[in-house]
Coordinates of C-alpha atoms and ligand atoms in Angstrom, one line a residue:
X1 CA -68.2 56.0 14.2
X2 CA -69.8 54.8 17.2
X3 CA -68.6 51.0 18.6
X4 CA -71.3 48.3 18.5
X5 CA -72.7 47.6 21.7
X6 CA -72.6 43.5 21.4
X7 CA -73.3 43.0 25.2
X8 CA -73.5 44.1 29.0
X9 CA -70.6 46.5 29.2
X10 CA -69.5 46.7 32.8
X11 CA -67.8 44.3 35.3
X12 CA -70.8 44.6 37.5
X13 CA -73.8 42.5 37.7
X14 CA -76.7 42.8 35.5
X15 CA -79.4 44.1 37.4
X16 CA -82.2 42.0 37.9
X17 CA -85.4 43.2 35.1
X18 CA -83.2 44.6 32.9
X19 CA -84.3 44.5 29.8
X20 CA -81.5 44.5 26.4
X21 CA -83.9 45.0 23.6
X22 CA -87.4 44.2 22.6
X23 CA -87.0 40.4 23.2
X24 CA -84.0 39.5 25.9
X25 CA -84.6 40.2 29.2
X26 CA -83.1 39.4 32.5
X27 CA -85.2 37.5 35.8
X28 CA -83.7 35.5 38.5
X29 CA -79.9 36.0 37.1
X30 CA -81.1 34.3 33.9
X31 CA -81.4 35.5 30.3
X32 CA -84.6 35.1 28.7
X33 CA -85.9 35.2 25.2
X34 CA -89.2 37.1 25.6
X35 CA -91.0 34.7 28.5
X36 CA -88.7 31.6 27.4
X37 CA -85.9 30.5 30.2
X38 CA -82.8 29.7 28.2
X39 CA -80.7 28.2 30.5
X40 CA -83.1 25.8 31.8
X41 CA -82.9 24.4 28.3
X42 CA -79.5 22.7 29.9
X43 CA -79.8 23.5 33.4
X44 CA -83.9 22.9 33.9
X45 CA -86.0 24.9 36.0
X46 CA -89.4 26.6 36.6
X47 CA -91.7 28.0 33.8
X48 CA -92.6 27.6 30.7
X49 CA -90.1 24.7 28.5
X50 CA -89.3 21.8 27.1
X51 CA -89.7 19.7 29.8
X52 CA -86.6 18.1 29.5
X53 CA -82.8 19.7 29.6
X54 CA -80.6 19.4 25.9
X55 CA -76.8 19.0 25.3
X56 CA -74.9 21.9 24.2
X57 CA -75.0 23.7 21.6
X58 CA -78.6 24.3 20.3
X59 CA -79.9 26.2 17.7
X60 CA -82.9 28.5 18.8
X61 CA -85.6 29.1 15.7
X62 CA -88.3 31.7 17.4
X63 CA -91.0 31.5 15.1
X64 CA -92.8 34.5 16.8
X65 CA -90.3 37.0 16.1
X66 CA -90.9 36.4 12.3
X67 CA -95.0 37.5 12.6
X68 CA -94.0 39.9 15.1
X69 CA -91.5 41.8 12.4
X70 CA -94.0 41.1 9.7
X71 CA -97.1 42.8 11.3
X72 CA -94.7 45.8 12.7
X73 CA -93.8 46.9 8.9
X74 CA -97.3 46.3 7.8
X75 CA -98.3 48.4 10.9
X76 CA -95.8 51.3 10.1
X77 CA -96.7 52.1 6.1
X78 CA -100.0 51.6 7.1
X79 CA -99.5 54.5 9.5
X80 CA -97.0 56.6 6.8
X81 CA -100.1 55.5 4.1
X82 CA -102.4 57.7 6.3
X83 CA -99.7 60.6 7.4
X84 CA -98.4 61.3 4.1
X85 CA -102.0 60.7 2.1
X86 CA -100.1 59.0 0.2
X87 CA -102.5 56.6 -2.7
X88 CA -100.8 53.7 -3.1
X89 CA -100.8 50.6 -1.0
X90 CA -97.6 49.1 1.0
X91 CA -96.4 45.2 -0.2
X92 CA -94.2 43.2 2.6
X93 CA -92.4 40.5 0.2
X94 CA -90.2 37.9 2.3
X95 CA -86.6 37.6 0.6
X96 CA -86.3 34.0 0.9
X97 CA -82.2 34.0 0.3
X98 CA -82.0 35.3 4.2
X99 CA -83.4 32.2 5.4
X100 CA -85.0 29.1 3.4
X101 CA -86.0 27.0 6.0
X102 CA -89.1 25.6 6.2
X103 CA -90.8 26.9 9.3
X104 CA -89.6 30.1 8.4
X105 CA -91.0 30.3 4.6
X106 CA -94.4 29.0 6.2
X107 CA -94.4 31.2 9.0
X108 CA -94.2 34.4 6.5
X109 CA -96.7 33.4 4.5
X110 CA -98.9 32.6 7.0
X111 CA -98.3 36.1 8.4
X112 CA -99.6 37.4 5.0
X113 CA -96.3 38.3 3.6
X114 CA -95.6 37.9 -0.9
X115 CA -93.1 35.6 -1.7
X116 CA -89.9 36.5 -3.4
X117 CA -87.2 34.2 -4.9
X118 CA -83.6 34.0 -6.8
X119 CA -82.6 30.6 -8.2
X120 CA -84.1 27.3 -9.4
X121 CA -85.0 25.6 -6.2
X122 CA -86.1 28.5 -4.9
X123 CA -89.4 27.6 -7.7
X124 CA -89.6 24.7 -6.1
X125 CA -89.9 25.5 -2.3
X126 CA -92.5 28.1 -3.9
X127 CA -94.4 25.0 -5.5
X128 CA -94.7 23.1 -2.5
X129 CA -96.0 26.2 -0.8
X130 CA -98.8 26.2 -3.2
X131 CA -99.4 22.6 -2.9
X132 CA -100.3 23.0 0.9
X133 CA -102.1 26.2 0.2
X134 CA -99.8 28.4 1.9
X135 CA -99.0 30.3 -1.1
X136 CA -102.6 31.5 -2.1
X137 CA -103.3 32.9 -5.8
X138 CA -103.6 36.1 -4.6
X139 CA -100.2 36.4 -3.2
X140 CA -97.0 38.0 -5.4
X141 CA -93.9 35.8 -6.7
X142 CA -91.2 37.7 -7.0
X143 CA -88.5 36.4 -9.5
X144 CA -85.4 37.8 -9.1
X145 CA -81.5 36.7 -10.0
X146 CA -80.0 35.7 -12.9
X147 CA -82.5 33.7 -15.5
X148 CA -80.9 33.4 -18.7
X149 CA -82.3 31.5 -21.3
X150 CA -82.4 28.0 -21.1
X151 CA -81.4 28.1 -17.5
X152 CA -83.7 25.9 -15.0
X153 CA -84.2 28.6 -13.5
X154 CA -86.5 30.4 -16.4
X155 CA -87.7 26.7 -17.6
X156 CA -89.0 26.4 -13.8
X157 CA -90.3 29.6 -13.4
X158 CA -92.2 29.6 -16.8
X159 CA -93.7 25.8 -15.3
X160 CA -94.6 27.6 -11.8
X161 CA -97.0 29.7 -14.6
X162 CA -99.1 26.8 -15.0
X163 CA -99.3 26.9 -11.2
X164 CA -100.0 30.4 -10.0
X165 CA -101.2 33.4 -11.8
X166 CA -99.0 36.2 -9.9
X167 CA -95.6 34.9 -11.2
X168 CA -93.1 38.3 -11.7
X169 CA -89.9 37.5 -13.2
X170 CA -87.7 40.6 -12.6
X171 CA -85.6 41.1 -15.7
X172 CA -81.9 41.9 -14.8
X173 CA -80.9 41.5 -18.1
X174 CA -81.8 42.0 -22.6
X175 CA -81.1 38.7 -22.9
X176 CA -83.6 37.8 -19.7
X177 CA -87.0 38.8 -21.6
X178 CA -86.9 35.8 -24.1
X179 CA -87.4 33.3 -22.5
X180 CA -90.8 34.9 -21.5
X181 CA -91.7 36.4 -24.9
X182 CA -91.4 33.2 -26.2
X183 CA -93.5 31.4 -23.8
X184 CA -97.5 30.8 -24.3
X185 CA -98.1 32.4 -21.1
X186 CA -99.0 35.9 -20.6
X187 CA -96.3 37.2 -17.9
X188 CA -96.5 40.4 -15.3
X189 CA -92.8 41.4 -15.8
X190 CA -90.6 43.7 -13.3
X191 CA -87.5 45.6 -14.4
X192 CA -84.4 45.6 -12.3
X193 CA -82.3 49.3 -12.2
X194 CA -78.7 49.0 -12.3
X195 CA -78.9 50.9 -8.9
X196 CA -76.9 49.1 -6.1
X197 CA -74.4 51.4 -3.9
X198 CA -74.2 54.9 -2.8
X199 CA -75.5 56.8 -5.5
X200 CA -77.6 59.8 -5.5
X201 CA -77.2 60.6 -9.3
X202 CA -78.6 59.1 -12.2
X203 CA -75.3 59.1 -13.7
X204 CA -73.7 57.8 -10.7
X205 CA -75.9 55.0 -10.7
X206 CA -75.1 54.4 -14.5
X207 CA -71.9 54.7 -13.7
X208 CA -71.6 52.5 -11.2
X209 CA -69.7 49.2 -11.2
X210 CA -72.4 46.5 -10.0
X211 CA -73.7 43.4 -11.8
X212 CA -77.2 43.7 -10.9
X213 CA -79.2 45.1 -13.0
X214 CA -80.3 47.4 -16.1
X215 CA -78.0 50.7 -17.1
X216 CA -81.0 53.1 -17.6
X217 CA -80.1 53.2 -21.8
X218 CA -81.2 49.5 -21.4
X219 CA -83.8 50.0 -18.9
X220 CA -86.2 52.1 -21.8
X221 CA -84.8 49.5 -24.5
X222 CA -85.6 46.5 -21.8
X223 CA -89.3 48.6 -21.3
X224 CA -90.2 49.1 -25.3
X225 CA -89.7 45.4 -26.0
X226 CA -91.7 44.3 -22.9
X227 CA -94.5 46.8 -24.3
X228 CA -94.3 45.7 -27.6
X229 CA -94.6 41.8 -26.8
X230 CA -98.3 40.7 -27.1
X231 CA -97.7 38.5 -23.7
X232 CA -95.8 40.4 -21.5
X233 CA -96.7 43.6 -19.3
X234 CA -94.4 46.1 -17.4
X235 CA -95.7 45.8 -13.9
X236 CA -92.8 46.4 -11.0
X237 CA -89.6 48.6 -11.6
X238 CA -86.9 47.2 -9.1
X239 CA -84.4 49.4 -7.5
X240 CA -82.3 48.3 -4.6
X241 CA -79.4 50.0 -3.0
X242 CA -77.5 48.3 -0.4
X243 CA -78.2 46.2 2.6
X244 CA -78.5 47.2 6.3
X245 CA -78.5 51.0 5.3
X246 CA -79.0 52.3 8.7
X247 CA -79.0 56.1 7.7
X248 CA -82.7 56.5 7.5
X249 CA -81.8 59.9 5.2
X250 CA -79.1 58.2 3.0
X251 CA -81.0 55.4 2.3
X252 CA -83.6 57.4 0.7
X253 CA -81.0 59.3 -1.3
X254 CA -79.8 56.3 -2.8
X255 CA -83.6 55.6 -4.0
X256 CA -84.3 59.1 -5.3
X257 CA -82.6 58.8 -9.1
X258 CA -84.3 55.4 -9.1
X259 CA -88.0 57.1 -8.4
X260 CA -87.4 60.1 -10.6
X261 CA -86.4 57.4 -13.7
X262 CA -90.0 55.2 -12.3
X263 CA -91.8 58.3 -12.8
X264 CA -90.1 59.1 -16.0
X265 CA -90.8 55.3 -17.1
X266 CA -94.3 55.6 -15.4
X267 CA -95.5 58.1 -18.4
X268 CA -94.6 56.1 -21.1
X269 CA -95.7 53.0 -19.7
X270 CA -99.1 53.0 -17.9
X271 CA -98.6 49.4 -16.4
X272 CA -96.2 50.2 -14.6
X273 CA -97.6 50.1 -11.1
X274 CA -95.1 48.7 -8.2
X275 CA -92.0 50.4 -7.0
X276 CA -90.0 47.8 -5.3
X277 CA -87.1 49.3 -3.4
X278 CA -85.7 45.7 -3.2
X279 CA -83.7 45.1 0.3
X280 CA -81.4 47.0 2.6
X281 CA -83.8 47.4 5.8
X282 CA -82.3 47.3 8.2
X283 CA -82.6 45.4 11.9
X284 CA -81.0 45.4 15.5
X285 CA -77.9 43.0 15.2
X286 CA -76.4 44.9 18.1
X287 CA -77.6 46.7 21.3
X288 CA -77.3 50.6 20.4
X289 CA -79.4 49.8 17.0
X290 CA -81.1 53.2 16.6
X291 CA -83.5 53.2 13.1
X292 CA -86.9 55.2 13.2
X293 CA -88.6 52.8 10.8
X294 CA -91.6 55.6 10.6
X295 CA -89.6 58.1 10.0
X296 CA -88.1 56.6 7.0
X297 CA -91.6 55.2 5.4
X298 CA -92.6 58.4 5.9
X299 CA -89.9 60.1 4.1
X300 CA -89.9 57.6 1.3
X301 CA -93.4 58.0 0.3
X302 CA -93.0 61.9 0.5
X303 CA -90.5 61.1 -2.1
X304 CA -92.2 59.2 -4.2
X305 CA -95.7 61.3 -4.3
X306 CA -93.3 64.8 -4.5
X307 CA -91.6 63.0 -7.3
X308 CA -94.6 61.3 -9.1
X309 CA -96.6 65.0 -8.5
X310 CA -93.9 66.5 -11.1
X311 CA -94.2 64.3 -13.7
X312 CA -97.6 64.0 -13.1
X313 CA -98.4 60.1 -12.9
X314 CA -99.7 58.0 -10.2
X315 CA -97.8 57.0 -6.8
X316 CA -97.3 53.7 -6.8
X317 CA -97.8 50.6 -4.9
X318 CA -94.7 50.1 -2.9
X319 CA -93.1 47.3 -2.1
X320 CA -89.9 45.8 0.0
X321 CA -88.1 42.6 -0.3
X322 CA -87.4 41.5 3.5
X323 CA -85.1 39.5 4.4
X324 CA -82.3 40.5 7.1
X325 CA -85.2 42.7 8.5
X326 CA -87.6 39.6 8.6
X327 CA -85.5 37.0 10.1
X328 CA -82.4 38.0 11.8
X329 CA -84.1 38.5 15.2
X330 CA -85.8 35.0 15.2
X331 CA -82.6 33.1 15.3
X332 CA -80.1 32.4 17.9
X333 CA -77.0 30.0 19.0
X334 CA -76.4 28.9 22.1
X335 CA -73.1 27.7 23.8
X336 CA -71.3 26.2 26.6
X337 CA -68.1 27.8 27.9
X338 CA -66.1 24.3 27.8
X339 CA -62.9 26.2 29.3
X340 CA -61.2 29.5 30.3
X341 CA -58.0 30.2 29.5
X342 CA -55.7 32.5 30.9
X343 CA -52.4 32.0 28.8
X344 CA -50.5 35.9 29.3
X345 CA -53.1 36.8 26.7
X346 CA -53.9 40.4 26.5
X347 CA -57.8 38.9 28.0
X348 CA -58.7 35.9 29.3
X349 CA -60.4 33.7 26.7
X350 CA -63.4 31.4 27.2
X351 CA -63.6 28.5 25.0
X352 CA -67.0 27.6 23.8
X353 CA -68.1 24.1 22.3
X354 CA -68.6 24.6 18.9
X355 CA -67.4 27.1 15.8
X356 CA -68.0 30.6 15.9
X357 CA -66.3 31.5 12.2
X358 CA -68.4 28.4 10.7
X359 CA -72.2 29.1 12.3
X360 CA -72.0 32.9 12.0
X361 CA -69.3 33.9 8.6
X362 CA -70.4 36.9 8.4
X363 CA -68.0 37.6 11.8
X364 CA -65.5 36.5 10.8
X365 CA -65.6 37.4 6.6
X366 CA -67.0 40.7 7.1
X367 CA -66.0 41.7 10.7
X368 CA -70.3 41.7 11.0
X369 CA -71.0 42.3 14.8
X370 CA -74.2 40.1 16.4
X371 CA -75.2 39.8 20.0
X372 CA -73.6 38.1 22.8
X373 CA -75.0 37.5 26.4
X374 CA -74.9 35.0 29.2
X375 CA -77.9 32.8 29.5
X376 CA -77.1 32.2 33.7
X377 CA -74.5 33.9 36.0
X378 CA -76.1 37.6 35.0
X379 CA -76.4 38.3 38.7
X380 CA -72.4 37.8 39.5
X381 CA -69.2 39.8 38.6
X382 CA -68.6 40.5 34.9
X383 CA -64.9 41.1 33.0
X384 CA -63.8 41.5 29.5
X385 CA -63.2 38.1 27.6
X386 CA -62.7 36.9 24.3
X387 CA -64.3 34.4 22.5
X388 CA -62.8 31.4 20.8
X389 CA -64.4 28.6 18.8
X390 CA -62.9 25.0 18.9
X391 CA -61.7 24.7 15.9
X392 CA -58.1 24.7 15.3
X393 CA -57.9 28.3 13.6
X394 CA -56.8 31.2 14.6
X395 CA -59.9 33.6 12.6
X396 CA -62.3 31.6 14.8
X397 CA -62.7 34.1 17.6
X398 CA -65.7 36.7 18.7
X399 CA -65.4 39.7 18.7
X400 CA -64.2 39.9 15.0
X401 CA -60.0 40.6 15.1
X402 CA -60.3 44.0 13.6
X403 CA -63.1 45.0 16.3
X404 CA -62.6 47.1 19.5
X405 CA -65.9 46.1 20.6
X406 CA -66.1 44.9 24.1
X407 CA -67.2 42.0 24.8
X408 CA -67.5 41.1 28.8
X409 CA -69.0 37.5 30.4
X410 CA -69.2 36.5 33.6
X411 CA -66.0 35.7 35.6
X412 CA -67.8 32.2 36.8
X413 CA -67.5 30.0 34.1
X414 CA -68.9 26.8 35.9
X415 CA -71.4 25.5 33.9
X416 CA -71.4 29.3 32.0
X417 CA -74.0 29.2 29.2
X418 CA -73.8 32.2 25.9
X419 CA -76.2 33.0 23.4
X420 CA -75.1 34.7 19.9
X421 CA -78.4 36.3 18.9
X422 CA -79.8 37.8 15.2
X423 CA -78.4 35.7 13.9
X424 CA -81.5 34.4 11.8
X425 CA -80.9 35.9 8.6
X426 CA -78.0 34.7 6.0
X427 CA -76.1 33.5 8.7
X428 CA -77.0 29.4 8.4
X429 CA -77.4 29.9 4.9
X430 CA -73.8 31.0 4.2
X431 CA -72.2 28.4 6.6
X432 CA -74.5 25.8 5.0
X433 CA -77.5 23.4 6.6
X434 CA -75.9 19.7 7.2
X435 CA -72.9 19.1 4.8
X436 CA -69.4 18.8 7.0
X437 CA -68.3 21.7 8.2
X438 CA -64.8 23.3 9.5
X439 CA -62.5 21.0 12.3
X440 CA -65.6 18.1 10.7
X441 CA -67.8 19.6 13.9
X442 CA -71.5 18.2 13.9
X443 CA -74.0 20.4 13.2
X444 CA -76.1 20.9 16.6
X445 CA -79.7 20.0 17.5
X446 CA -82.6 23.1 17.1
X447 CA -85.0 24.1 18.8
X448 CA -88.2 25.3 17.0
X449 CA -90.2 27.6 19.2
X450 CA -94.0 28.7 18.3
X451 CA -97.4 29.4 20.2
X452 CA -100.4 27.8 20.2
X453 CA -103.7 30.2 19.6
X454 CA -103.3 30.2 23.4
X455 CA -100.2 32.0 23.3
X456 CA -98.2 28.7 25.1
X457 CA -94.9 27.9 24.0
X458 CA -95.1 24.9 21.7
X459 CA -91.4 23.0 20.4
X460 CA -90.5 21.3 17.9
X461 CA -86.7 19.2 17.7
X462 CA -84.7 18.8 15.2
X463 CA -81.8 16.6 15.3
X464 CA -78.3 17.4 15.2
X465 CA -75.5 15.6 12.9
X466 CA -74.5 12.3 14.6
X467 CA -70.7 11.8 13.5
X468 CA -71.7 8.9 11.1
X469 CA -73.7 11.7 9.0
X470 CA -70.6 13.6 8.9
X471 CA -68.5 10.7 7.9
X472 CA -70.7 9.4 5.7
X473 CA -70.8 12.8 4.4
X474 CA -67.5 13.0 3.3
X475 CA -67.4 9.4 1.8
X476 CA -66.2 7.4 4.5
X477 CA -67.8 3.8 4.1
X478 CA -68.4 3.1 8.0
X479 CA -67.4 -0.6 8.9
Ligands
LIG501 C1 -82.9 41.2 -5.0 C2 -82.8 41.2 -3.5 N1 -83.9 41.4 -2.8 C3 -83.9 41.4 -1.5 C4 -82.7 41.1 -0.8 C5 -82.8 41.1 0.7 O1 -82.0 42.1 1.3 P1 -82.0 42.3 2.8 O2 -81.6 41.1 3.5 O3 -81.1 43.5 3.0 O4 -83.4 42.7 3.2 C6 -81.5 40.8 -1.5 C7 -80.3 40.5 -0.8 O5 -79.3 40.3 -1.3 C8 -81.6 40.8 -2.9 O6 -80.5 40.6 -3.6

């Protein structure tokens, strides 16, 4: 397997232009994030900014990144539409669960993107969506996660009915579909395949031990009660396989005994009309990310019109449920290098002022690999380092303990700046917005980035935790 290229890999300088992926480039020694210095966000400087310098560390939103991935996708099925002839239209949904925030969840849907949802408060971010007309009628609601009856979840989406007229619960489960039946609404209903993990065989799938889902026995059951309920209609059938499949040819493997059961479920049941492959697209979290995005829509919709051809039933509309793909890119962390430490250690290791294993958990619970550069000093000497947070514990280090990735920095640490980047997607959610966090460390300041219709940076701050919130927090009465 190859090693994830996290950073520069050489104890030389970074030449001056070079340029690591689509949006982090290098001018005057300093990193920037498309035509945003970085390090003048501490250290000041010319061009475009705040205006002002911050402390240490800030949390970079980059609104732009979000459109930018948006309008890509839309860009690339369009494109596969045309080159396959393929008669069905493409539907970018936006899995909230990567990333809830606010300006993120308005700046999809104002790129044009459906909605899609798992738990009860999820309804409600929708409804205040709606309220400020960001969420327009004509948009999709995808309801997926566990809604059993009675739960607020399926009270709240049944009330979001009275609100919006493209409301798709996605049942997981028999015991899901009352809750609609019984309800005086009329409902467009998806279907969710028992389908998640490697499986290239309807039996496989069946087989398989996941708890999402419908085995395919209860998949027709789930579809003849649906079409035998005066209110409800079988619109979407919803098959996802993994997350961050990068194997352009597996991951349309996994989806082929999920398209040959649509198509067999497509001739009993004419409303059927939306294949949603769910999530699993995947996005640069390291430097030698390699996907042919094109290549894959391409080869999906081949699948699906070769498949559909046989059993002779339409293609369908197709759609995809976003969310590491649609927000990991637009998110970053930024650090001071507080001290470097030279102990006998195997490599030297630079400290930086905050927690590493509480802002990104996925490093540290899953061994998940993200970014790391230097925001200044890119035109000096390099070596290998490691990373540690300051908490007290020992997991709290970058690169992850089991990984042989590389990771080099600058060897002048004076007033050394590092960015983690993609980190936008699942990371903030998993460690949790405010609350207290490991070692009782504040939660840092963040920096919303946008453009105006001019294309000028505009900026947005939002504060950090002052300590009282963190005491407070926790229960402490301050006197
Ligand atoms: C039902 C569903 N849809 C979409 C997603 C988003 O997946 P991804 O982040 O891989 O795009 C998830 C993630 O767990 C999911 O459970």
């Amino acid at each position: 397997m190859t090693q994830p290229v996290v950073g520069w890999e050489s104890t030389e300088p970074v030449p001056e232009g070079t340029q690591f992926n689509s949006y982090l480039n290098v001018r005057n020694g300093r990193l920037h994030m498309e035509d945003l210095d970085l390090a003048q966000l501490f250290l000041g400087g010319s061009g475009p900014g705040i205006g002002r310098t911050l402390p240490s560390p800030l949390e970079i939103v980059y609104l732009p990144i979000i459109s930018r991935q948006i309008e890509f996708m839309n860009a690339v099925f369009a494109q596969a539409i045309e080159d396959v002839g393929y008669h069905g239209r493409f539907i970018y949904t936006y899995a909230s669960k990567a990333n809830a925030a606010e300006e993120v969840i308005r700046t999809t849907l104002s790129a044009g993107a459906h909605h899609e949802m798992s738990s009860t408060v999820d309804v409600d971010i929708a409804r205040l969506m709606i309220r400020r007309g960001l969420l327009p009628q004509d948009r999709l609601i995808v309801c997926n996660g566990f809604k059993t009856n009675g739960s607020a979840y399926a009270d709240n989406i049944l009330r979001l009915k009275d609100e919006h007229p493209n409301v798709i619960p996605v049942i997981e489960d028999l015991s899901e579909i009352a809750p609609f039946l019984n309800s005086r609404h009329p409902f467009e209903v998806g279907l969710r395949q028992k389908s998640y993990g490697p499986n290239t065989t309807l039996t496989e799938m069946d087989a398989a031990n996941s708890r999402f889902g419908l085995a395919s026995n209860n998949m027709w059951k789930a579809a003849d009660y649906i079409a035998a309920a005066p209110n409800l209609t079988l619109k979407l059938f919803h098959n996802m396989v993994g997350s961050q499949l990068t194997d352009k040819a597996s991951f349309v493997d996994y989806l082929k005994p999920g398209i040959e059961l649509y198509a067999q479920l497509r001739q009993r049941h004419p409303s059927l009309s939306i294949f949603d492959f769910g999530g699993g697209m995947p996005v640069a979290m390291t430097l030698n990310f390699d996907f042919d995005y094109a290549a894959f829509a391409r080869q999906l919709l081949t699948t699906l019109k070769e498949t559909c051809a046989r059993y002779h039933v339409p293609e369908p509309d197709v759609m995809g449920e976003f969310g590491r793909y649609t927000t990991s890119e637009h998110g970053a962390h930024l650090f001071k290098i507080i001290t470097d430490k030279e102990n006998d250690s195997e490599t030297p290791w630079y400290i930086i002022d905050g927690s590493i294993m509480s802002s990104f958990p996925d490093s540290w619970a899953l061994g998940e690999h993200f970014i790391v550069l230097p925001l200044n000093h890119l035109d000096k000497p390099f070596q290998r380092v490691q990373l540690g947070g300051i908490t007290c514990d020992s997991d709290d280090v970058y690169p992850p303990k089991k990984s042989h990735a590389p990771l080099y920095l600058p060897v002048e640490t004076d007033n050394l700046y590092i960015g983690f980047f993609s980190i936008g997607a699942y990371q903030e959610m998993l460690g949790g917005v405010r609350g207290s966090k490991h070692c009782v460390l504040p939660e840092a300041m963040e920096l919303v980035v946008y453009k105006d219709e001019n294309g000028r940076y505009q900026f947005d701050l939002l504060p950090g935790q002052t300590t009282a919130d963190v005491l407070r927090n926790l229960g402490y009465q301050l006197i």
